[in-house]
Short mmCIF file of N, CA, C and O in Angstrom, two decimals:
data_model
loop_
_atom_site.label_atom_id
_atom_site.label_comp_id
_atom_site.label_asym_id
_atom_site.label_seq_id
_atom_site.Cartn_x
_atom_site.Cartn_y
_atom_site.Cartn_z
N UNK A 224 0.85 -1.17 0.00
CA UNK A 224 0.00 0.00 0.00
C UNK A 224 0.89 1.24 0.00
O UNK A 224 1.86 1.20 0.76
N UNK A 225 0.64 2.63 -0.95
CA UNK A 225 1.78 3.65 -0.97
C UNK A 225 0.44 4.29 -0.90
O UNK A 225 -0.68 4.11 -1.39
N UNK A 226 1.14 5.26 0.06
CA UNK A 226 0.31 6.88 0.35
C UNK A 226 0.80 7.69 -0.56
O UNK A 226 1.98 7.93 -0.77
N UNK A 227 -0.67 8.35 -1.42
CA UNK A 227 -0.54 9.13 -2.25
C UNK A 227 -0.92 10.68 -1.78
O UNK A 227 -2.11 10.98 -1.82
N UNK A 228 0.17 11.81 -1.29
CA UNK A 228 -0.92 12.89 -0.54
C UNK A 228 -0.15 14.17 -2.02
O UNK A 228 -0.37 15.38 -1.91
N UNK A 229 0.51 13.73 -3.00
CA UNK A 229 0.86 15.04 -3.76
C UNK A 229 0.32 15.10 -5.14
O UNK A 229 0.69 15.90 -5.99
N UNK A 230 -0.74 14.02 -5.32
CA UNK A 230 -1.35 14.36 -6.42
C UNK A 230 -2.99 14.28 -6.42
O UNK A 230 -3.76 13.32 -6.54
N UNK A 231 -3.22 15.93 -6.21
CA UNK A 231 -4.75 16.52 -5.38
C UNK A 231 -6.05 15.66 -7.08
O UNK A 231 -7.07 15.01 -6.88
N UNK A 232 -5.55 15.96 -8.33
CA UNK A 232 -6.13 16.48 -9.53
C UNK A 232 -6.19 15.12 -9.52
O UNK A 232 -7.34 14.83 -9.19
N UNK A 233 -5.31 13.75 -9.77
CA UNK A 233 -5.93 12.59 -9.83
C UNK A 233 -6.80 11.76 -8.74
O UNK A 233 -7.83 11.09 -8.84
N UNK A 234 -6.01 12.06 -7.73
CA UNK A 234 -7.28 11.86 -6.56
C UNK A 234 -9.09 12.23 -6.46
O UNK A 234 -10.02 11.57 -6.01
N UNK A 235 -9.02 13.70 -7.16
CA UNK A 235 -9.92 14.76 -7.03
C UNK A 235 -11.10 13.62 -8.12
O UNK A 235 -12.27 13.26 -8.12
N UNK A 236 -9.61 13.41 -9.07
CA UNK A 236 -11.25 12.54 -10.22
C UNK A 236 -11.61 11.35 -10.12
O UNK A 236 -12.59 10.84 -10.65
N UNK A 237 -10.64 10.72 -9.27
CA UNK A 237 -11.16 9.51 -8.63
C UNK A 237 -12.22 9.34 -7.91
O UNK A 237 -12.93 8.33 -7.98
N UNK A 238 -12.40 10.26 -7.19
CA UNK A 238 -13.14 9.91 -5.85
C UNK A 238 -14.35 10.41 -6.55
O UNK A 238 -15.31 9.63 -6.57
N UNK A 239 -14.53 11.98 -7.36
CA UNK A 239 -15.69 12.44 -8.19
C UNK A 239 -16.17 10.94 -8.94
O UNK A 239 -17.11 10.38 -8.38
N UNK A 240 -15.54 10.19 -10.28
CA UNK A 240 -15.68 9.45 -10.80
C UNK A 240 -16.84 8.17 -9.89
O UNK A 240 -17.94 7.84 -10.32
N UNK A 241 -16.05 7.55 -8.35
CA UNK A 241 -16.53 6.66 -7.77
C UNK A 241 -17.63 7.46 -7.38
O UNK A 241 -18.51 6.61 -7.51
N UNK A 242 -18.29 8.57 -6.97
CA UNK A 242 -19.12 8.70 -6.84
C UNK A 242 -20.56 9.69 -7.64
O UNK A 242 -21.45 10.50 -7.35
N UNK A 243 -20.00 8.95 -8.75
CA UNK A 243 -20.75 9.27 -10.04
C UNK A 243 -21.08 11.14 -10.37
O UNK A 243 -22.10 11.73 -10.72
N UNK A 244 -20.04 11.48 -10.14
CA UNK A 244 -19.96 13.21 -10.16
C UNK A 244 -18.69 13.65 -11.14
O UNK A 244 -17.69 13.18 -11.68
N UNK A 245 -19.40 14.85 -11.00
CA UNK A 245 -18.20 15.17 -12.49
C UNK A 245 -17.30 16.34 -11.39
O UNK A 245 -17.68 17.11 -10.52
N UNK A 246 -16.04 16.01 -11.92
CA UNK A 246 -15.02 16.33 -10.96
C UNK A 246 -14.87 18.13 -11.32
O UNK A 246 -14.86 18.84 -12.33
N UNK A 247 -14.72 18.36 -9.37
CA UNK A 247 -14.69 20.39 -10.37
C UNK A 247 -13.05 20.67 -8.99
O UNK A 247 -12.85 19.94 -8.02
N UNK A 248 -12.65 21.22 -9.17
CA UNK A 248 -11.04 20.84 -8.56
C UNK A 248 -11.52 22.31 -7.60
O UNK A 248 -12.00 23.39 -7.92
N UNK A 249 -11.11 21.72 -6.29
CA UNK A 249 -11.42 22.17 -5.29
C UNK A 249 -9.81 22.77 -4.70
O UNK A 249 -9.09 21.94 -4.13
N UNK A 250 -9.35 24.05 -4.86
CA UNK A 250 -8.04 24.32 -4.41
C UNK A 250 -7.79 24.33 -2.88
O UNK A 250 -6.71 24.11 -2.34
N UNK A 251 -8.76 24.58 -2.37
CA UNK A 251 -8.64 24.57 -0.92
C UNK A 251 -9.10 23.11 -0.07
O UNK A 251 -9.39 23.08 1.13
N UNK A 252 -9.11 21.80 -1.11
CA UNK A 252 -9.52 20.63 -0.36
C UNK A 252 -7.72 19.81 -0.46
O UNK A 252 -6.99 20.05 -1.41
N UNK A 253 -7.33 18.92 0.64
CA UNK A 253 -6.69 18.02 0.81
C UNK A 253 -7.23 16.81 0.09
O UNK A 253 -8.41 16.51 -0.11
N UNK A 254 -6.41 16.34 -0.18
CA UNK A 254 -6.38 14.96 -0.63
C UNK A 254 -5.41 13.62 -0.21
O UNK A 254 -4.21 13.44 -0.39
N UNK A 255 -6.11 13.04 0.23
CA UNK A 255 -5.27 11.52 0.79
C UNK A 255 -5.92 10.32 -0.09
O UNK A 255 -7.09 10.03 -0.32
N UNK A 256 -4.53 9.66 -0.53
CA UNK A 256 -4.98 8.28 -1.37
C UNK A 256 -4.41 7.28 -1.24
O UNK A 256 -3.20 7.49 -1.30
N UNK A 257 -4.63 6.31 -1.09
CA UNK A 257 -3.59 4.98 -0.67
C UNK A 257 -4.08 4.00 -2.37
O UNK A 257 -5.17 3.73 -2.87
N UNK A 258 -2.64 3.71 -2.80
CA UNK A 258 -2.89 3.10 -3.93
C UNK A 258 -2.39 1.46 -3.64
O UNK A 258 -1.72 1.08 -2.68
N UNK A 259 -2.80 0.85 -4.47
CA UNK A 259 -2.61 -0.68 -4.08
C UNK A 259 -2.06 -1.43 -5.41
O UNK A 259 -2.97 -1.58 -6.24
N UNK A 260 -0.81 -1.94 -5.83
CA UNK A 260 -0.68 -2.30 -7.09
C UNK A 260 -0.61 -1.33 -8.19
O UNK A 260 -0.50 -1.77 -9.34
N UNK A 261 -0.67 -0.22 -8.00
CA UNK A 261 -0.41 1.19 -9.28
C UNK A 261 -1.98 1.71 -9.46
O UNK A 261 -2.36 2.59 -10.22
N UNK A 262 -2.85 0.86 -8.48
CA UNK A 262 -4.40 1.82 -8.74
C UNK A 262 -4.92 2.23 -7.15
O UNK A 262 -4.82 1.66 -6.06
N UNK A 263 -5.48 3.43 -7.59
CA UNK A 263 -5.90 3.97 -6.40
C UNK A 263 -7.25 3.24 -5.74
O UNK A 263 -8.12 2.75 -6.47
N UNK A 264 -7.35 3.20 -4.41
CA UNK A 264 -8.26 2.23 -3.92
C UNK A 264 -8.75 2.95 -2.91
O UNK A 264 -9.73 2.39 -2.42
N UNK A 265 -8.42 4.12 -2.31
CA UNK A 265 -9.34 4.46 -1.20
C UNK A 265 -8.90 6.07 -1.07
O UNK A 265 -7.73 6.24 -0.74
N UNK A 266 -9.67 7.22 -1.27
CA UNK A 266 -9.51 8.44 -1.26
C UNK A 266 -10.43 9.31 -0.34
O UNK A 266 -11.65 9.46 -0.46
N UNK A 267 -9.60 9.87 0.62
CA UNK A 267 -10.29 10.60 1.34
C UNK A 267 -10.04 12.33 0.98
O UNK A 267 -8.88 12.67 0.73
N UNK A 268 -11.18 13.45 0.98
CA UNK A 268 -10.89 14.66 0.85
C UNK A 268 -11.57 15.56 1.72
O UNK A 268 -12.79 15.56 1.88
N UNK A 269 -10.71 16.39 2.32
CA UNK A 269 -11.10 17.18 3.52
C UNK A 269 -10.97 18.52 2.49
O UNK A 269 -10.10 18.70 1.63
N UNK A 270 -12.11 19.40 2.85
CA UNK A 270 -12.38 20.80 2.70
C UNK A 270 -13.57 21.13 3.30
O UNK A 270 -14.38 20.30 3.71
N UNK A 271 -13.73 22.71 3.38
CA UNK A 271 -14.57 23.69 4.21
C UNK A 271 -14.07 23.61 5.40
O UNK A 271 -14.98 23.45 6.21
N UNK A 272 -12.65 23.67 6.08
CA UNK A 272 -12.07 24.04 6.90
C UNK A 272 -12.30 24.73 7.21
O UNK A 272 -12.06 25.66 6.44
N UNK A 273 -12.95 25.14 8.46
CA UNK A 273 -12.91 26.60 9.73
C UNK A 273 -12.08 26.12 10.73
O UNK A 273 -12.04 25.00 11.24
N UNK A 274 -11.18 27.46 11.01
CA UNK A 274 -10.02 27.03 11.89
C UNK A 274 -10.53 26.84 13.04
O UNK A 274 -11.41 27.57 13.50
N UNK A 275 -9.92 25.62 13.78
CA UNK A 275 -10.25 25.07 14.73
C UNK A 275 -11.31 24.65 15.26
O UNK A 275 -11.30 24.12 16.37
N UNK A 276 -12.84 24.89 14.27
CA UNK A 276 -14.09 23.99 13.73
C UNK A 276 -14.12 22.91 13.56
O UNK A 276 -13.86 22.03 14.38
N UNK A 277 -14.55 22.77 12.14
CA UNK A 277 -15.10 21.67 12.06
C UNK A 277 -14.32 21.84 10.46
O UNK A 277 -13.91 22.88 9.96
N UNK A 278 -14.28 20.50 9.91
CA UNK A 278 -13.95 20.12 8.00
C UNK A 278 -15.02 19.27 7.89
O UNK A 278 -15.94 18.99 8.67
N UNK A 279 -14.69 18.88 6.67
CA UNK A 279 -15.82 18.15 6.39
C UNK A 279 -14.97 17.38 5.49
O UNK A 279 -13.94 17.82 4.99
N UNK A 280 -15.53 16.06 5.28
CA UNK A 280 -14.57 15.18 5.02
C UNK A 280 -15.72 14.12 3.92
O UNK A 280 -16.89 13.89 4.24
N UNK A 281 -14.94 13.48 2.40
CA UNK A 281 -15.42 13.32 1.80
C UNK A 281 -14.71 11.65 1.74
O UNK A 281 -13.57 11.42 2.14
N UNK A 282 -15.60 10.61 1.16
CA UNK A 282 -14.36 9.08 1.19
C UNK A 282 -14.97 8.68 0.41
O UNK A 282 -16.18 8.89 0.33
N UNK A 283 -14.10 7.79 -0.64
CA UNK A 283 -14.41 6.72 -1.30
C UNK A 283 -13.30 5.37 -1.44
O UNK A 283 -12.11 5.65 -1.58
N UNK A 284 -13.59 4.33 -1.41
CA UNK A 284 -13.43 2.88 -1.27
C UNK A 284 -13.46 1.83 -2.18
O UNK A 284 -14.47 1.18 -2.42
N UNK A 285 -12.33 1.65 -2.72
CA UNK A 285 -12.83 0.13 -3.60
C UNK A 285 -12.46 -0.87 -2.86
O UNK A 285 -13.20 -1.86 -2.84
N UNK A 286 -11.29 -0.88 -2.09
CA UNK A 286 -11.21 -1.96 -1.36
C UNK A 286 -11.48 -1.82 -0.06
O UNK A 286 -12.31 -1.04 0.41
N UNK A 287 -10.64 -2.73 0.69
CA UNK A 287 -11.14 -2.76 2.50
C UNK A 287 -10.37 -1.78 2.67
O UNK A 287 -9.38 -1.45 2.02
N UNK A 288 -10.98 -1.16 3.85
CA UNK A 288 -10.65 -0.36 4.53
C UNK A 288 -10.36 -0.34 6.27
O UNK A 288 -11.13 0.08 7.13
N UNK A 289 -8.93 -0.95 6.47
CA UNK A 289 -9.05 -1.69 7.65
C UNK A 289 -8.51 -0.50 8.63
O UNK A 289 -8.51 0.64 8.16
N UNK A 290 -7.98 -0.72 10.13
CA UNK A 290 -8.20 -0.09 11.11
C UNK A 290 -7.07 0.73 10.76
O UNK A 290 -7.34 1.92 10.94
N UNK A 291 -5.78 0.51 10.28
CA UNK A 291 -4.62 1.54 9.96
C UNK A 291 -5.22 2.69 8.86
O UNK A 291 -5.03 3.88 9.12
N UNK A 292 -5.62 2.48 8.19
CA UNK A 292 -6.18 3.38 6.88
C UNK A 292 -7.29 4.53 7.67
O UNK A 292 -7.39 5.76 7.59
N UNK A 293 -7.94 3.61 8.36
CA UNK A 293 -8.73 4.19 9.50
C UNK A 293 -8.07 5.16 10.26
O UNK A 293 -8.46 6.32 10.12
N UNK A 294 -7.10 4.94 11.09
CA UNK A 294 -6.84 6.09 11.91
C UNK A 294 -6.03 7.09 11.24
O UNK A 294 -5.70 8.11 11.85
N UNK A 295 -5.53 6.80 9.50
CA UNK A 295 -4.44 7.53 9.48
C UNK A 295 -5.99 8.83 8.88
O UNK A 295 -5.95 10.02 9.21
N UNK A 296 -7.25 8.19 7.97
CA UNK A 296 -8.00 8.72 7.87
C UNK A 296 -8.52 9.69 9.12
O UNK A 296 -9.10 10.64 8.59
N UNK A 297 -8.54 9.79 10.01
CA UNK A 297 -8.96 10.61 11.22
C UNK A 297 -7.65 11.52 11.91
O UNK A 297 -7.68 12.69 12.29
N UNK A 298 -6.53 10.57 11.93
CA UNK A 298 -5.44 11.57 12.37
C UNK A 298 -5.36 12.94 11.33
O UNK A 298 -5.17 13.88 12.09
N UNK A 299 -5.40 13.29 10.42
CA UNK A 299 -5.23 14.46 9.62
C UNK A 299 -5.96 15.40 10.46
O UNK A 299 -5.47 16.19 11.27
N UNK A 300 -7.39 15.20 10.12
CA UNK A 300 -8.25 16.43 10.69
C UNK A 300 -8.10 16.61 12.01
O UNK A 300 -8.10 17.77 12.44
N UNK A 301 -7.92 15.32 13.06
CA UNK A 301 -8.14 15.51 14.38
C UNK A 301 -6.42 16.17 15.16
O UNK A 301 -6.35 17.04 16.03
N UNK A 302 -5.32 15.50 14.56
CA UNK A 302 -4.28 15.94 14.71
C UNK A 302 -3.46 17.11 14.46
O UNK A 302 -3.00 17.96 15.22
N UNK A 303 -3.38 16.89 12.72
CA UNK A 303 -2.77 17.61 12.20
C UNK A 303 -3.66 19.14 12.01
O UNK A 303 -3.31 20.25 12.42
N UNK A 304 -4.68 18.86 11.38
CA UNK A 304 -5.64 20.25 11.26
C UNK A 304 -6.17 21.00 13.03
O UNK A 304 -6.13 22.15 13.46
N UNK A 305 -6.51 19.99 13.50
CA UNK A 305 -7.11 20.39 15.04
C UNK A 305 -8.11 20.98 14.98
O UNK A 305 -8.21 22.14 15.38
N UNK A 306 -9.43 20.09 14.29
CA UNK A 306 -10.27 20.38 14.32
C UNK A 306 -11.28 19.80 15.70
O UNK A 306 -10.87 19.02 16.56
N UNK A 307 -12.17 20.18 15.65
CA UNK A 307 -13.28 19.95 17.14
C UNK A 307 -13.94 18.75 16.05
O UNK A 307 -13.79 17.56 16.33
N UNK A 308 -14.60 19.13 14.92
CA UNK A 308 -15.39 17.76 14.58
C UNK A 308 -15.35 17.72 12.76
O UNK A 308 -15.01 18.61 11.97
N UNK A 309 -15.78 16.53 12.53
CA UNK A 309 -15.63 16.28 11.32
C UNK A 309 -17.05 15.79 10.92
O UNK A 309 -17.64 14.81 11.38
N UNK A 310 -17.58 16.89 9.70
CA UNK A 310 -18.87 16.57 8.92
C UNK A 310 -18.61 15.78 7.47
O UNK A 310 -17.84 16.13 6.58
N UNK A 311 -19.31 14.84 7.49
CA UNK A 311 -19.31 14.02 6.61
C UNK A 311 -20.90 14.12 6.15
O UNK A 311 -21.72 13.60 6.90
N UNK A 312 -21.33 14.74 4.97
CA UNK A 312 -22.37 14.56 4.61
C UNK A 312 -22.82 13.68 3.26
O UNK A 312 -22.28 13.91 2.18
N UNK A 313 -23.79 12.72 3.40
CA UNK A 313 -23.94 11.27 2.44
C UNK A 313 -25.42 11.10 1.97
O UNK A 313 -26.45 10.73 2.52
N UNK A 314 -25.09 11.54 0.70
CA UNK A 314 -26.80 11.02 0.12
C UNK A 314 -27.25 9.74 0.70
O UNK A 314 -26.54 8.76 0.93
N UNK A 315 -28.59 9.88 0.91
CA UNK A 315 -29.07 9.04 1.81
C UNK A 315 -29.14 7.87 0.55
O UNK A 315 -29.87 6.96 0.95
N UNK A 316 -28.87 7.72 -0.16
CA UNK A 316 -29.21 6.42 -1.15
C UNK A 316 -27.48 5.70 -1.08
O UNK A 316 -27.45 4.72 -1.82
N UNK A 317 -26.61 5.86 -0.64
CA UNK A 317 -25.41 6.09 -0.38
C UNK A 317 -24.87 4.73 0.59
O UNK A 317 -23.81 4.74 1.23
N UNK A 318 -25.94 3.48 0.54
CA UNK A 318 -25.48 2.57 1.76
C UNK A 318 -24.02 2.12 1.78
O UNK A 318 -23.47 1.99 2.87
N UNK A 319 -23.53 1.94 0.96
CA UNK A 319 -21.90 1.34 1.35
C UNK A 319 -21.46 3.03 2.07
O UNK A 319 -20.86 2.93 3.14
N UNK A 320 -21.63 4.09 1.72
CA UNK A 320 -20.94 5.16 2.84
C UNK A 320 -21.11 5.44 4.11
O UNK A 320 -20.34 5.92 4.93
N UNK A 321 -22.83 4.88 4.26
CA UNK A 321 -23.09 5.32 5.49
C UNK A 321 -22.74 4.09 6.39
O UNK A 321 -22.70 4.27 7.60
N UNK A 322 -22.47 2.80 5.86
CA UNK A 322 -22.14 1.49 6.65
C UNK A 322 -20.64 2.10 6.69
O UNK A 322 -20.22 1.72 7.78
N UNK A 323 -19.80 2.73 6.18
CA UNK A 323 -18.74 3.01 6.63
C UNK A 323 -18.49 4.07 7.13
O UNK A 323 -17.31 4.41 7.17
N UNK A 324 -19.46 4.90 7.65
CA UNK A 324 -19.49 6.33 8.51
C UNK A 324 -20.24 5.27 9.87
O UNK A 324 -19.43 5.08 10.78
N UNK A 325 -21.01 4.91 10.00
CA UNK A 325 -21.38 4.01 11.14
C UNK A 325 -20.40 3.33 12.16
O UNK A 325 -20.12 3.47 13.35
N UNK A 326 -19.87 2.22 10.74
CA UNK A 326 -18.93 1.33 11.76
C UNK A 326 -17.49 2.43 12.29
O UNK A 326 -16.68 2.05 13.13
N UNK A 327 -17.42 3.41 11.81
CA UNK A 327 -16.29 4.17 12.09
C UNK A 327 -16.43 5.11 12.98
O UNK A 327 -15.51 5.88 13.22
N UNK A 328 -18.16 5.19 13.89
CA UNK A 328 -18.12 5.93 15.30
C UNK A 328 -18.97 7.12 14.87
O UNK A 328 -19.56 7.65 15.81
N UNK A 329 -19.24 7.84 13.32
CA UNK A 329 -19.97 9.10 13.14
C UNK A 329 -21.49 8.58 14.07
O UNK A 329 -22.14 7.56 14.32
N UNK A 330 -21.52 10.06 14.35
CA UNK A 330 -23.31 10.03 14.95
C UNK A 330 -24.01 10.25 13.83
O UNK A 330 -23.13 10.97 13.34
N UNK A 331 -24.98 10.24 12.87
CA UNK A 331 -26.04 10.95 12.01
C UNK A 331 -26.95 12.15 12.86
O UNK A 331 -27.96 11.83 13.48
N UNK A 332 -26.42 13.62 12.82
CA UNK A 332 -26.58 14.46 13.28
C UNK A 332 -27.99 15.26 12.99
O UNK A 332 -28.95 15.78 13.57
N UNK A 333 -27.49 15.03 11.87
CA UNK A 333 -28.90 16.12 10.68
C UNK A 333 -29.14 15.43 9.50
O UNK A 333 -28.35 14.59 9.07
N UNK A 334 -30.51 15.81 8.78
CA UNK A 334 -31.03 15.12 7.67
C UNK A 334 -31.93 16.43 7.31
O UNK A 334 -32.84 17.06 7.86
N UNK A 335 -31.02 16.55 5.79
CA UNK A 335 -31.21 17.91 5.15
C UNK A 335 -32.40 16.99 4.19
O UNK A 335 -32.02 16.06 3.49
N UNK A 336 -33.52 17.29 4.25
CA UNK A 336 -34.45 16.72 3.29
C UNK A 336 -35.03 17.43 1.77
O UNK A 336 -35.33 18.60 1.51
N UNK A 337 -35.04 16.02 0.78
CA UNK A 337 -34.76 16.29 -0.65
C UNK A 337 -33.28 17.30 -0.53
O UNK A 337 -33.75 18.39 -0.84
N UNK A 338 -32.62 17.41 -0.40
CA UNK A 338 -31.21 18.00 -0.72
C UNK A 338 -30.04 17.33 -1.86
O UNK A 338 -29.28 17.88 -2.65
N UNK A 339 -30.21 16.26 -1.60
CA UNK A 339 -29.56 15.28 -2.38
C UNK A 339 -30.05 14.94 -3.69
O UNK A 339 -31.25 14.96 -3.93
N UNK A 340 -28.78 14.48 -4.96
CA UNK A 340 -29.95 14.15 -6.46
C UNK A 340 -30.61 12.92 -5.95
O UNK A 340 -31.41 12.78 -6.88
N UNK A 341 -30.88 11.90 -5.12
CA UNK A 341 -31.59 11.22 -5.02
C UNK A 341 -32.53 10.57 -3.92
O UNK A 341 -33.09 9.50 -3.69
N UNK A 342 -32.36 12.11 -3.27
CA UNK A 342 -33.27 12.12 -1.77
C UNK A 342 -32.56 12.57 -1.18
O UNK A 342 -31.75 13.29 -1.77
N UNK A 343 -32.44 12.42 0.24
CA UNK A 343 -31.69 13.37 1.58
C UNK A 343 -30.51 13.44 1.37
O UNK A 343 -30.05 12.85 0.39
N UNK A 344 -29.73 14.14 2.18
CA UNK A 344 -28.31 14.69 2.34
C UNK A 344 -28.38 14.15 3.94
O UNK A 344 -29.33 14.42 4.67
N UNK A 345 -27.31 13.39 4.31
CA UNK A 345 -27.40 12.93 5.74
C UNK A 345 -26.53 13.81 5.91
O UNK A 345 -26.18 14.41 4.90
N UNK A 346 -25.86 14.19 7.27
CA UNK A 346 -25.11 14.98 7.86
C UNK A 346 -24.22 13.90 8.88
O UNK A 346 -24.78 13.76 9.96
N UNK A 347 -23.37 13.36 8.79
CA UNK A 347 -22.53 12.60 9.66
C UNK A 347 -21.21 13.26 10.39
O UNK A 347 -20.25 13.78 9.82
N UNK A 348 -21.44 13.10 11.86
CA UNK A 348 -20.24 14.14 13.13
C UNK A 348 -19.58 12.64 13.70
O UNK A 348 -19.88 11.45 13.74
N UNK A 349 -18.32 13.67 14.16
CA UNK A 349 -17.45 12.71 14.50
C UNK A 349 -16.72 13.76 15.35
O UNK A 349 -16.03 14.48 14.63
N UNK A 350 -16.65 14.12 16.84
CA UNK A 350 -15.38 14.60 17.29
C UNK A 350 -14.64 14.34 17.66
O UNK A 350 -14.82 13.14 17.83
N UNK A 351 -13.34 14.66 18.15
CA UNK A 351 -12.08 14.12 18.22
C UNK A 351 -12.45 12.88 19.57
O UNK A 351 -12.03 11.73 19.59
N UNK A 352 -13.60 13.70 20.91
CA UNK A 352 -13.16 12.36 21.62
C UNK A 352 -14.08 11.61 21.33
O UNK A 352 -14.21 11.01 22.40
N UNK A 353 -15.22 10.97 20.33
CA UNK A 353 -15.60 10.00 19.47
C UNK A 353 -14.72 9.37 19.09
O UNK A 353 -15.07 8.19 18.97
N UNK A 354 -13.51 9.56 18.78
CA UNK A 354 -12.64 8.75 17.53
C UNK A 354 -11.99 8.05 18.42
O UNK A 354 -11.30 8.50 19.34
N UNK A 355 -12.26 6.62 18.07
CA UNK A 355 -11.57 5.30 18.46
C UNK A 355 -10.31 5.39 17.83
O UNK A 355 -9.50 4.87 18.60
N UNK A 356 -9.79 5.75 16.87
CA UNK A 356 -8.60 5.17 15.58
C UNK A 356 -7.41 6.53 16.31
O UNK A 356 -6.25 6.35 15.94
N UNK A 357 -7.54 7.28 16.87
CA UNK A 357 -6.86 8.37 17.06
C UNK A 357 -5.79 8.03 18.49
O UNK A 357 -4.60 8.35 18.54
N UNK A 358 -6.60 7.29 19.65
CA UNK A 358 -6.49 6.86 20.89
C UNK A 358 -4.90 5.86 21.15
O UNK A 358 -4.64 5.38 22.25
#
């Protein structure tokens, strides 16, 4: 597994691509990618940073996603950024994201209704002392 954190623009269309969106390049979002064999397999992107707030944090997955990938996924925002909490918001038609915002400790906070192209916009929180992977 090689950590990919210096190339924002292929990451950016990966993760758009896996989640059927057309990619618009976000200068102020981070990008983390772990590639497996020369293809990218799991991309996480943090933007809407307010200092010492909250980010909001975006993921996509082709493969497993086990407990190391996990915390290195949470150490950024909770460590390195020092944020209080992390919003993850997931079209509610979205089940493989929200089974992996679940098993990973988010609460489902808010439910922005019809917001989403295919129904709700969930709102998923996570603050730093929520996070198991950080500890």
């Amino acid at each position: 597994m090689k950590l990919i954190v210096d190339q924002p623009e292929r990451c950016g269309r990966w993760l758009a691509e896996k989640q059927g969106k057309a990619h618009c390049r976000d200068e102020s979002a981070t990008y983390i990618g772990l590639e497996r064999k020369g293809e990218l397999d799991v991309v996480f992107m943090y933007n809407g940073l307010t200092k010492n707030g909250s980010v909001q944090m975006h993921v996509s997955v082709d493969g497993r996603c086990n407990k190391e990938i996990r915390r290195l996924a949470f150490h950024y925002p909770f460590m390195q950024l020092n944020v209080k909490k992390i919003i993850a918001p997931i079209q509610s038609d979205n089940s493989k994201c929200i089974k992996f915002a679940l098993n990973a400790g988010f609460v489902l906070e808010h439910i922005i209704k019809n917001a989403g192209s295919n129904g709700d916009i969930l709102l998923f929180t996570m603050t730093k002392e929520q996070c198991r992977f950080i500890r």
